Amino acid sequence: MMGHTHALTGAIAWLGVAPALAALPLLTETSRFTETGVMVNALTPAEFVAGAIVCAGAAMLPDLDHPSATIAQTFGPVTWALSKAVAWLSGGHRNATHSLAFAIAMGFGTHYLASNFMIGRDIMVVLLIGLSLRSIGIGIPGKKFASAVLNIGMTAGLFVVFRSENVGYAWLGLAVAVGCLIHVLGDCCTEKGCPVLWPLQQNWLLPWKIGIKTGKKFEQKFLAPVLSVVVLGLLYFRLAPL
Protein backbone atom coordinates (compact mmCIF):
# COMPACT_ATOMS: atom_id res chain seq x y z
CA MET A 1 0.00 0.00 0.00
CA MET A 2 1.04 3.61 -0.56
CA GLY A 3 2.05 5.96 2.24
CA HIS A 4 -1.17 7.95 2.41
CA THR A 5 -3.23 4.77 2.65
CA HIS A 6 -1.13 3.50 5.56
CA ALA A 7 -1.37 6.88 7.31
CA LEU A 8 -5.13 7.13 6.93
CA THR A 9 -5.69 3.59 8.20
CA GLY A 10 -3.42 4.41 11.15
CA ALA A 11 -5.58 7.39 12.05
CA ILE A 12 -8.74 5.31 11.67
CA ALA A 13 -7.33 2.57 13.89
CA TRP A 14 -6.53 5.03 16.66
CA LEU A 15 -9.90 6.77 16.49
CA GLY A 16 -11.54 3.36 16.61
CA VAL A 17 -9.72 1.94 19.63
CA ALA A 18 -8.84 5.06 21.64
CA PRO A 19 -12.20 5.47 23.44
CA ALA A 20 -12.02 1.97 24.92
CA LEU A 21 -8.36 2.30 25.80
CA ALA A 22 -8.97 5.63 27.52
CA ALA A 23 -10.46 3.71 30.44
CA LEU A 24 -7.09 2.11 31.20
CA PRO A 25 -5.31 4.06 33.96
CA LEU A 26 -1.78 3.52 32.63
CA LEU A 27 -2.60 5.01 29.22
CA THR A 28 -4.10 8.35 30.23
CA GLU A 29 -2.94 11.23 32.36
CA THR A 30 -6.31 13.00 32.60
CA SER A 31 -9.67 12.18 34.15
CA ARG A 32 -13.17 13.64 34.33
CA PHE A 33 -16.40 13.24 36.25
CA THR A 34 -19.37 11.54 34.61
CA GLU A 35 -22.93 12.84 34.97
CA THR A 36 -23.36 10.51 37.94
CA GLY A 37 -20.35 11.98 39.72
CA VAL A 38 -17.96 9.08 39.08
CA MET A 39 -14.38 9.95 38.14
CA VAL A 40 -13.13 8.05 35.07
CA ASN A 41 -10.01 8.14 32.93
CA ALA A 42 -10.52 9.93 29.65
CA LEU A 43 -8.60 11.30 26.71
CA THR A 44 -9.06 15.01 26.10
CA PRO A 45 -10.13 16.21 22.62
CA ALA A 46 -6.56 17.36 21.99
CA GLU A 47 -5.26 13.88 22.94
CA PHE A 48 -7.70 12.24 20.53
CA VAL A 49 -6.41 14.42 17.69
CA ALA A 50 -2.76 14.09 18.72
CA GLY A 51 -3.13 10.32 18.95
CA ALA A 52 -4.68 10.11 15.48
CA ILE A 53 -1.85 12.14 13.95
CA VAL A 54 0.87 10.22 15.80
CA CYS A 55 -0.67 6.86 14.92
CA ALA A 56 -0.87 7.92 11.28
CA GLY A 57 2.84 8.73 11.34
CA ALA A 58 3.66 5.49 13.15
CA ALA A 59 1.82 3.56 10.43
CA MET A 60 4.71 4.54 8.14
CA LEU A 61 7.50 3.15 10.35
CA PRO A 62 7.58 -0.42 8.93
CA ASP A 63 8.54 1.03 5.54
CA LEU A 64 11.86 2.21 6.96
CA ASP A 65 13.14 -0.94 5.27
CA HIS A 66 12.48 0.62 1.83
CA PRO A 67 14.88 3.46 0.80
CA SER A 68 12.41 4.66 -1.84
CA ALA A 69 9.42 4.84 0.50
CA THR A 70 7.84 8.08 1.73
CA ILE A 71 9.35 7.75 5.19
CA ALA A 72 12.87 7.40 3.74
CA GLN A 73 12.45 10.66 1.83
CA THR A 74 10.79 12.68 4.60
CA PHE A 75 13.87 14.13 6.30
CA GLY A 76 16.36 13.96 3.45
CA PRO A 77 19.74 12.19 3.81
CA VAL A 78 19.12 11.40 7.48
CA THR A 79 16.07 9.19 6.93
CA TRP A 80 17.50 7.81 3.68
CA ALA A 81 20.66 6.63 5.45
CA LEU A 82 18.59 5.24 8.31
CA SER A 83 16.40 3.42 5.82
CA LYS A 84 19.41 1.84 4.12
CA ALA A 85 20.68 0.63 7.50
CA VAL A 86 17.26 -0.76 8.51
CA ALA A 87 16.87 -2.48 5.14
CA TRP A 88 20.21 -4.21 5.62
CA LEU A 89 19.54 -5.22 9.22
CA SER A 90 16.00 -6.45 8.56
CA GLY A 91 16.78 -8.43 5.44
CA GLY A 92 15.18 -6.09 2.90
CA HIS A 93 11.67 -4.84 2.24
CA ARG A 94 8.78 -6.66 3.93
CA ASN A 95 10.85 -8.71 6.28
CA ALA A 96 11.49 -8.03 9.99
CA THR A 97 9.83 -4.60 10.08
CA HIS A 98 6.60 -6.00 8.65
CA SER A 99 5.89 -8.27 11.57
CA LEU A 100 4.09 -8.53 14.89
CA ALA A 101 7.47 -8.62 16.65
CA PHE A 102 8.44 -5.24 15.20
CA ALA A 103 5.13 -3.62 16.20
CA ILE A 104 5.48 -4.88 19.78
CA ALA A 105 9.14 -3.85 20.02
CA MET A 106 8.41 -0.35 18.71
CA GLY A 107 5.49 0.01 21.11
CA PHE A 108 7.44 -0.99 24.21
CA GLY A 109 10.52 0.94 23.10
CA THR A 110 8.50 4.11 22.57
CA HIS A 111 6.70 3.68 25.88
CA TYR A 112 10.03 3.37 27.68
CA LEU A 113 11.35 6.45 25.88
CA ALA A 114 8.23 8.48 26.67
CA SER A 115 8.28 7.44 30.32
CA ASN A 116 11.94 8.16 31.01
CA PHE A 117 13.25 10.78 28.58
CA MET A 118 11.11 13.86 28.00
CA ILE A 119 13.38 15.27 25.29
CA GLY A 120 13.44 11.94 23.46
CA ARG A 121 9.67 11.71 23.76
CA ASP A 122 9.20 15.18 22.30
CA ILE A 123 11.57 14.42 19.42
CA MET A 124 9.63 11.23 18.68
CA VAL A 125 6.32 13.11 18.70
CA VAL A 126 7.66 15.82 16.39
CA LEU A 127 9.07 13.26 13.94
CA LEU A 128 5.79 11.32 13.84
CA ILE A 129 3.74 14.49 13.31
CA GLY A 130 6.01 15.53 10.45
CA LEU A 131 5.89 12.07 8.94
CA SER A 132 2.11 12.00 9.19
CA LEU A 133 1.76 15.33 7.39
CA ARG A 134 4.21 14.23 4.71
CA SER A 135 2.47 10.93 4.11
CA ILE A 136 -1.00 12.41 3.61
CA GLY A 137 0.36 14.79 1.00
CA ILE A 138 0.77 18.09 2.85
CA GLY A 139 3.04 20.13 0.60
CA ILE A 140 3.35 22.15 -2.59
CA PRO A 141 3.44 20.04 -5.78
CA GLY A 142 6.82 20.25 -7.50
CA LYS A 143 8.36 22.36 -4.74
CA LYS A 144 10.43 20.14 -2.46
CA PHE A 145 12.05 22.92 -0.44
CA ALA A 146 8.81 24.88 -0.01
CA SER A 147 7.02 21.66 0.94
CA ALA A 148 9.68 20.90 3.55
CA VAL A 149 9.34 24.39 5.03
CA LEU A 150 5.56 24.04 5.12
CA ASN A 151 5.87 20.65 6.80
CA ILE A 152 8.27 22.00 9.42
CA GLY A 153 6.03 24.99 10.11
CA MET A 154 2.86 22.91 10.47
CA THR A 155 4.64 20.29 12.58
CA ALA A 156 5.98 22.94 14.94
CA GLY A 157 2.58 24.60 15.10
CA LEU A 158 0.78 21.37 15.99
CA PHE A 159 3.39 20.48 18.60
CA VAL A 160 3.00 23.91 20.23
CA VAL A 161 -0.79 23.56 20.21
CA PHE A 162 -0.57 20.15 21.87
CA ARG A 163 1.80 21.63 24.44
CA SER A 164 -0.61 24.47 25.15
CA GLU A 165 -3.44 21.95 25.60
CA ASN A 166 -1.32 19.97 28.11
CA VAL A 167 -1.50 16.79 26.05
CA GLY A 168 -0.23 13.80 28.02
CA TYR A 169 1.68 11.08 26.19
CA ALA A 170 1.17 8.02 28.37
CA TRP A 171 -0.53 6.49 25.30
CA LEU A 172 2.38 7.19 22.92
CA GLY A 173 3.82 3.66 22.92
CA LEU A 174 0.39 2.16 22.26
CA ALA A 175 -0.26 4.55 19.37
CA VAL A 176 3.07 3.58 17.79
CA ALA A 177 2.36 -0.14 18.20
CA VAL A 178 -1.14 0.22 16.74
CA GLY A 179 0.22 2.23 13.80
CA CYS A 180 2.89 -0.37 13.01
CA LEU A 181 0.40 -3.22 13.35
CA ILE A 182 -2.18 -1.60 11.08
CA HIS A 183 0.55 -1.13 8.47
CA VAL A 184 1.31 -4.85 8.58
CA LEU A 185 -2.39 -5.75 8.33
CA GLY A 186 -2.76 -3.36 5.42
CA ASP A 187 0.09 -4.97 3.52
CA CYS A 188 -1.47 -8.36 4.22
CA CYS A 189 -4.33 -7.14 1.98
CA THR A 190 -1.94 -6.81 -0.95
CA GLU A 191 -0.97 -9.57 -3.33
CA LYS A 192 2.44 -10.14 -1.67
CA GLY A 193 1.40 -10.32 1.99
CA CYS A 194 3.75 -9.98 5.00
CA PRO A 195 5.83 -12.26 7.26
CA VAL A 196 3.60 -11.50 10.25
CA LEU A 197 5.27 -14.13 12.44
CA TRP A 198 8.83 -13.21 11.48
CA PRO A 199 11.44 -14.73 11.84
CA LEU A 200 9.23 -17.34 10.16
CA GLN A 201 9.42 -16.43 6.49
CA GLN A 202 5.92 -17.41 5.41
CA ASN A 203 4.02 -14.43 4.00
CA TRP A 204 0.51 -13.98 5.33
CA LEU A 205 -2.49 -12.82 3.34
CA LEU A 206 -5.77 -11.94 5.00
CA PRO A 207 -8.36 -14.74 4.54
CA TRP A 208 -10.34 -12.97 1.84
CA LYS A 209 -7.16 -12.30 -0.21
CA ILE A 210 -8.11 -8.85 -1.41
CA GLY A 211 -4.96 -8.65 -3.47
CA ILE A 212 -4.77 -4.86 -3.67
CA LYS A 213 -2.08 -3.71 -6.10
CA THR A 214 -0.05 -0.87 -4.63
CA GLY A 215 -0.45 2.50 -6.34
CA LYS A 216 -3.12 1.39 -8.82
CA LYS A 217 -6.35 3.27 -9.58
CA PHE A 218 -8.40 1.42 -6.95
CA GLU A 219 -6.12 2.62 -4.16
CA GLN A 220 -5.64 6.17 -5.43
CA LYS A 221 -9.08 6.97 -6.83
CA PHE A 222 -11.36 4.99 -4.51
CA LEU A 223 -9.70 3.70 -1.36
CA ALA A 224 -7.86 6.89 -0.33
CA PRO A 225 -10.94 9.18 -0.66
CA VAL A 226 -13.12 6.69 1.23
CA LEU A 227 -10.57 6.42 4.05
CA SER A 228 -10.36 10.23 4.23
CA VAL A 229 -14.12 10.47 4.68
CA VAL A 230 -14.00 7.79 7.39
CA VAL A 231 -11.30 9.73 9.27
CA LEU A 232 -13.36 12.93 9.19
CA GLY A 233 -16.49 11.06 10.23
CA LEU A 234 -14.77 9.39 13.18
CA LEU A 235 -13.26 12.68 14.29
CA TYR A 236 -16.70 14.30 14.31
CA PHE A 237 -18.32 11.30 16.01
CA ARG A 238 -15.64 11.09 18.73
CA LEU A 239 -15.19 14.80 19.40
CA ALA A 240 -18.79 16.04 19.16
CA PRO A 241 -19.82 14.60 22.58
CA LEU A 242 -16.70 15.96 24.34
PDB file of N, CA, C and O in Angstrom, residues 42-79:
ATOM      1  N   ALA A  42      -9.998   9.494  30.941  1.00  0.00           N
ATOM      2  CA  ALA A  42     -10.519   9.927  29.649  1.00  0.00           C
ATOM      3  C   ALA A  42      -9.451  10.678  28.872  1.00  0.00           C
ATOM      4  O   ALA A  42      -8.635  11.395  29.454  1.00  0.00           O
ATOM      5  N   LEU A  43      -9.456  10.502  27.567  1.00  0.00           N
ATOM      6  CA  LEU A  43      -8.600  11.303  26.709  1.00  0.00           C
ATOM      7  C   LEU A  43      -9.278  12.641  26.453  1.00  0.00           C
ATOM      8  O   LEU A  43     -10.490  12.703  26.260  1.00  0.00           O
ATOM      9  N   THR A  44      -8.518  13.707  26.441  1.00  0.00           N
ATOM     10  CA  THR A  44      -9.058  15.014  26.095  1.00  0.00           C
ATOM     11  C   THR A  44      -9.227  15.095  24.581  1.00  0.00           C
ATOM     12  O   THR A  44      -8.639  14.301  23.844  1.00  0.00           O
ATOM     13  N   PRO A  45     -10.012  16.054  24.077  1.00  0.00           N
ATOM     14  CA  PRO A  45     -10.133  16.214  22.619  1.00  0.00           C
ATOM     15  C   PRO A  45      -8.775  16.383  21.942  1.00  0.00           C
ATOM     16  O   PRO A  45      -8.538  15.824  20.872  1.00  0.00           O
ATOM     17  N   ALA A  46      -7.888  17.157  22.570  1.00  0.00           N
ATOM     18  CA  ALA A  46      -6.557  17.359  21.993  1.00  0.00           C
ATOM     19  C   ALA A  46      -5.780  16.050  21.932  1.00  0.00           C
ATOM     20  O   ALA A  46      -5.028  15.803  20.979  1.00  0.00           O
ATOM     21  N   GLU A  47      -5.954  15.178  22.934  1.00  0.00           N
ATOM     22  CA  GLU A  47      -5.265  13.885  22.939  1.00  0.00           C
ATOM     23  C   GLU A  47      -5.820  12.945  21.879  1.00  0.00           C
ATOM     24  O   GLU A  47      -5.075  12.149  21.294  1.00  0.00           O
ATOM     25  N   PHE A  48      -7.128  13.025  21.625  1.00  0.00           N
ATOM     26  CA  PHE A  48      -7.702  12.244  20.531  1.00  0.00           C
ATOM     27  C   PHE A  48      -7.043  12.623  19.208  1.00  0.00           C
ATOM     28  O   PHE A  48      -6.634  11.764  18.422  1.00  0.00           O
ATOM     29  N   VAL A  49      -6.974  13.937  18.945  1.00  0.00           N
ATOM     30  CA  VAL A  49      -6.408  14.422  17.688  1.00  0.00           C
ATOM     31  C   VAL A  49      -4.917  14.105  17.612  1.00  0.00           C
ATOM     32  O   VAL A  49      -4.426  13.627  16.584  1.00  0.00           O
ATOM     33  N   ALA A  50      -4.197  14.369  18.695  1.00  0.00           N
ATOM     34  CA  ALA A  50      -2.763  14.090  18.720  1.00  0.00           C
ATOM     35  C   ALA A  50      -2.505  12.612  18.480  1.00  0.00           C
ATOM     36  O   ALA A  50      -1.599  12.231  17.722  1.00  0.00           O
ATOM     37  N   GLY A  51      -3.294  11.754  19.113  1.00  0.00           N
ATOM     38  CA  GLY A  51      -3.129  10.316  18.946  1.00  0.00           C
ATOM     39  C   GLY A  51      -3.369   9.872  17.520  1.00  0.00           C
ATOM     40  O   GLY A  51      -2.649   9.014  16.992  1.00  0.00           O
ATOM     41  N   ALA A  52      -4.385  10.461  16.868  1.00  0.00           N
ATOM     42  CA  ALA A  52      -4.681  10.105  15.483  1.00  0.00           C
ATOM     43  C   ALA A  52      -3.526  10.490  14.566  1.00  0.00           C
ATOM     44  O   ALA A  52      -3.134   9.727  13.674  1.00  0.00           O
ATOM     45  N   ILE A  53      -2.964  11.669  14.788  1.00  0.00           N
ATOM     46  CA  ILE A  53      -1.848  12.137  13.951  1.00  0.00           C
ATOM     47  C   ILE A  53      -0.609  11.291  14.196  1.00  0.00           C
ATOM     48  O   ILE A  53       0.083  10.873  13.254  1.00  0.00           O
ATOM     49  N   VAL A  54      -0.302  11.030  15.456  1.00  0.00           N
ATOM     50  CA  VAL A  54       0.874  10.222  15.799  1.00  0.00           C
ATOM     51  C   VAL A  54       0.735   8.801  15.260  1.00  0.00           C
ATOM     52  O   VAL A  54       1.686   8.239  14.708  1.00  0.00           O
ATOM     53  N   CYS A  55      -0.448   8.214  15.404  1.00  0.00           N
ATOM     54  CA  CYS A  55      -0.667   6.856  14.922  1.00  0.00           C
ATOM     55  C   CYS A  55      -0.563   6.797  13.402  1.00  0.00           C
ATOM     56  O   CYS A  55      -0.054   5.815  12.840  1.00  0.00           O
ATOM     57  N   ALA A  56      -1.015   7.851  12.735  1.00  0.00           N
ATOM     58  CA  ALA A  56      -0.873   7.916  11.276  1.00  0.00           C
ATOM     59  C   ALA A  56       0.598   7.934  10.879  1.00  0.00           C
ATOM     60  O   ALA A  56       1.013   7.266   9.927  1.00  0.00           O
ATOM     61  N   GLY A  57       1.404   8.707  11.614  1.00  0.00           N
ATOM     62  CA  GLY A  57       2.839   8.725  11.340  1.00  0.00           C
ATOM     63  C   GLY A  57       3.495   7.398  11.650  1.00  0.00           C
ATOM     64  O   GLY A  57       4.350   6.914  10.887  1.00  0.00           O
ATOM     65  N   ALA A  58       3.088   6.775  12.754  1.00  0.00           N
ATOM     66  CA  ALA A  58       3.664   5.485  13.145  1.00  0.00           C
ATOM     67  C   ALA A  58       3.329   4.393  12.138  1.00  0.00           C
ATOM     68  O   ALA A  58       4.083   3.424  11.992  1.00  0.00           O
ATOM     69  N   ALA A  59       2.213   4.549  11.433  1.00  0.00           N
ATOM     70  CA  ALA A  59       1.824   3.561  10.430  1.00  0.00           C
ATOM     71  C   ALA A  59       2.776   3.555   9.239  1.00  0.00           C
ATOM     72  O   ALA A  59       2.663   2.696   8.359  1.00  0.00           O
ATOM     73  N   MET A  60       3.708   4.493   9.203  1.00  0.00           N
ATOM     74  CA  MET A  60       4.715   4.537   8.142  1.00  0.00           C
ATOM     75  C   MET A  60       6.018   3.863   8.561  1.00  0.00           C
ATOM     76  O   MET A  60       6.863   3.555   7.719  1.00  0.00           O
ATOM     77  N   LEU A  61       6.209   3.631   9.848  1.00  0.00           N
ATOM     78  CA  LEU A  61       7.500   3.149  10.348  1.00  0.00           C
ATOM     79  C   LEU A  61       7.964   1.819   9.749  1.00  0.00           C
ATOM     80  O   LEU A  61       9.160   1.657   9.488  1.00  0.00           O
ATOM     81  N   PRO A  62       7.085   0.835   9.512  1.00  0.00           N
ATOM     82  CA  PRO A  62       7.581  -0.418   8.930  1.00  0.00           C
ATOM     83  C   PRO A  62       8.270  -0.242   7.581  1.00  0.00           C
ATOM     84  O   PRO A  62       9.123  -1.047   7.215  1.00  0.00           O
ATOM     85  N   ASP A  63       7.925   0.817   6.849  1.00  0.00           N
ATOM     86  CA  ASP A  63       8.543   1.030   5.540  1.00  0.00           C
ATOM     87  C   ASP A  63       9.918   1.681   5.623  1.00  0.00           C
ATOM     88  O   ASP A  63      10.474   2.085   4.593  1.00  0.00           O
ATOM     89  N   LEU A  64      10.464   1.774   6.842  1.00  0.00           N
ATOM     90  CA  LEU A  64      11.858   2.209   6.963  1.00  0.00           C
ATOM     91  C   LEU A  64      12.803   1.231   6.268  1.00  0.00           C
ATOM     92  O   LEU A  64      13.973   1.541   6.041  1.00  0.00           O
ATOM     93  N   ASP A  65      12.303   0.052   5.946  1.00  0.00           N
ATOM     94  CA  ASP A  65      13.142  -0.936   5.266  1.00  0.00           C
ATOM     95  C   ASP A  65      13.172  -0.733   3.746  1.00  0.00           C
ATOM     96  O   ASP A  65      13.715  -1.550   3.018  1.00  0.00           O
ATOM     97  N   HIS A  66      12.568   0.371   3.276  1.00  0.00           N
ATOM     98  CA  HIS A  66      12.477   0.619   1.832  1.00  0.00           C
ATOM     99  C   HIS A  66      13.023   2.021   1.531  1.00  0.00           C
ATOM    100  O   HIS A  66      12.331   3.015   1.750  1.00  0.00           O
ATOM    101  N   PRO A  67      14.257   2.144   1.031  1.00  0.00           N
ATOM    102  CA  PRO A  67      14.878   3.456   0.801  1.00  0.00           C
ATOM    103  C   PRO A  67      14.120   4.374  -0.152  1.00  0.00           C
ATOM    104  O   PRO A  67      14.374   5.577  -0.179  1.00  0.00           O
ATOM    105  N   SER A  68      13.191   3.832  -0.920  1.00  0.00           N
ATOM    106  CA  SER A  68      12.411   4.662  -1.835  1.00  0.00           C
ATOM    107  C   SER A  68      11.041   5.041  -1.283  1.00  0.00           C
ATOM    108  O   SER A  68      10.283   5.755  -1.942  1.00  0.00           O
ATOM    109  N   ALA A  69      10.728   4.570  -0.093  1.00  0.00           N
ATOM    110  CA  ALA A  69       9.417   4.842   0.501  1.00  0.00           C
ATOM    111  C   ALA A  69       9.315   6.279   0.989  1.00  0.00           C
ATOM    112  O   ALA A  69      10.322   6.984   1.144  1.00  0.00           O
ATOM    113  N   THR A  70       8.085   6.700   1.264  1.00  0.00           N
ATOM    114  CA  THR A  70       7.845   8.075   1.728  1.00  0.00           C
ATOM    115  C   THR A  70       8.642   8.401   2.977  1.00  0.00           C
ATOM    116  O   THR A  70       9.250   9.464   3.080  1.00  0.00           O
ATOM    117  N   ILE A  71       8.669   7.474   3.928  1.00  0.00           N
ATOM    118  CA  ILE A  71       9.355   7.748   5.187  1.00  0.00           C
ATOM    119  C   ILE A  71      10.853   7.964   4.973  1.00  0.00           C
ATOM    120  O   ILE A  71      11.481   8.787   5.647  1.00  0.00           O
ATOM    121  N   ALA A  72      11.444   7.271   4.001  1.00  0.00           N
ATOM    122  CA  ALA A  72      12.874   7.400   3.742  1.00  0.00           C
ATOM    123  C   ALA A  72      13.209   8.752   3.116  1.00  0.00           C
ATOM    124  O   ALA A  72      14.348   9.225   3.212  1.00  0.00           O
ATOM    125  N   GLN A  73      12.219   9.380   2.494  1.00  0.00           N
ATOM    126  CA  GLN A  73      12.448  10.664   1.827  1.00  0.00           C
ATOM    127  C   GLN A  73      12.016  11.861   2.673  1.00  0.00           C
ATOM    128  O   GLN A  73      12.242  13.005   2.291  1.00  0.00           O
ATOM    129  N   THR A  74      11.414  11.599   3.821  1.00  0.00           N
ATOM    130  CA  THR A  74      10.794  12.676   4.600  1.00  0.00           C
ATOM    131  C   THR A  74      11.796  13.688   5.136  1.00  0.00           C
ATOM    132  O   THR A  74      11.580  14.897   5.047  1.00  0.00           O
ATOM    133  N   PHE A  75      12.888  13.227   5.699  1.00  0.00           N
ATOM    134  CA  PHE A  75      13.868  14.134   6.304  1.00  0.00           C
ATOM    135  C   PHE A  75      15.218  14.056   5.605  1.00  0.00           C
ATOM    136  O   PHE A  75      16.271  14.124   6.225  1.00  0.00           O
ATOM    137  N   GLY A  76      15.167  13.895   4.269  1.00  0.00           N
ATOM    138  CA  GLY A  76      16.362  13.963   3.446  1.00  0.00           C
ATOM    139  C   GLY A  76      17.374  12.858   3.706  1.00  0.00           C
ATOM    140  O   GLY A  76      17.004  11.702   3.956  1.00  0.00           O
ATOM    141  N   PRO A  77      18.672  13.196   3.668  1.00  0.00           N
ATOM    142  CA  PRO A  77      19.737  12.194   3.806  1.00  0.00           C
ATOM    143  C   PRO A  77      19.686  11.421   5.127  1.00  0.00           C
ATOM    144  O   PRO A  77      20.108  10.270   5.179  1.00  0.00           O
ATOM    145  N   VAL A  78      19.165  12.058   6.174  1.00  0.00           N
ATOM    146  CA  VAL A  78      19.121  11.401   7.485  1.00  0.00           C
ATOM    147  C   VAL A  78      18.233  10.162   7.433  1.00  0.00           C
ATOM    148  O   VAL A  78      18.650   9.056   7.803  1.00  0.00           O
ATOM    149  N   THR A  79      16.982  10.326   6.977  1.00  0.00           N
ATOM    150  CA  THR A  79      16.066   9.190   6.931  1.00  0.00           C
ATOM    151  C   THR A  79      16.451   8.211   5.814  1.00  0.00           C
ATOM    152  O   THR A  79      16.204   7.009   5.933  1.00  0.00           O
TER     153      THR A  79
END
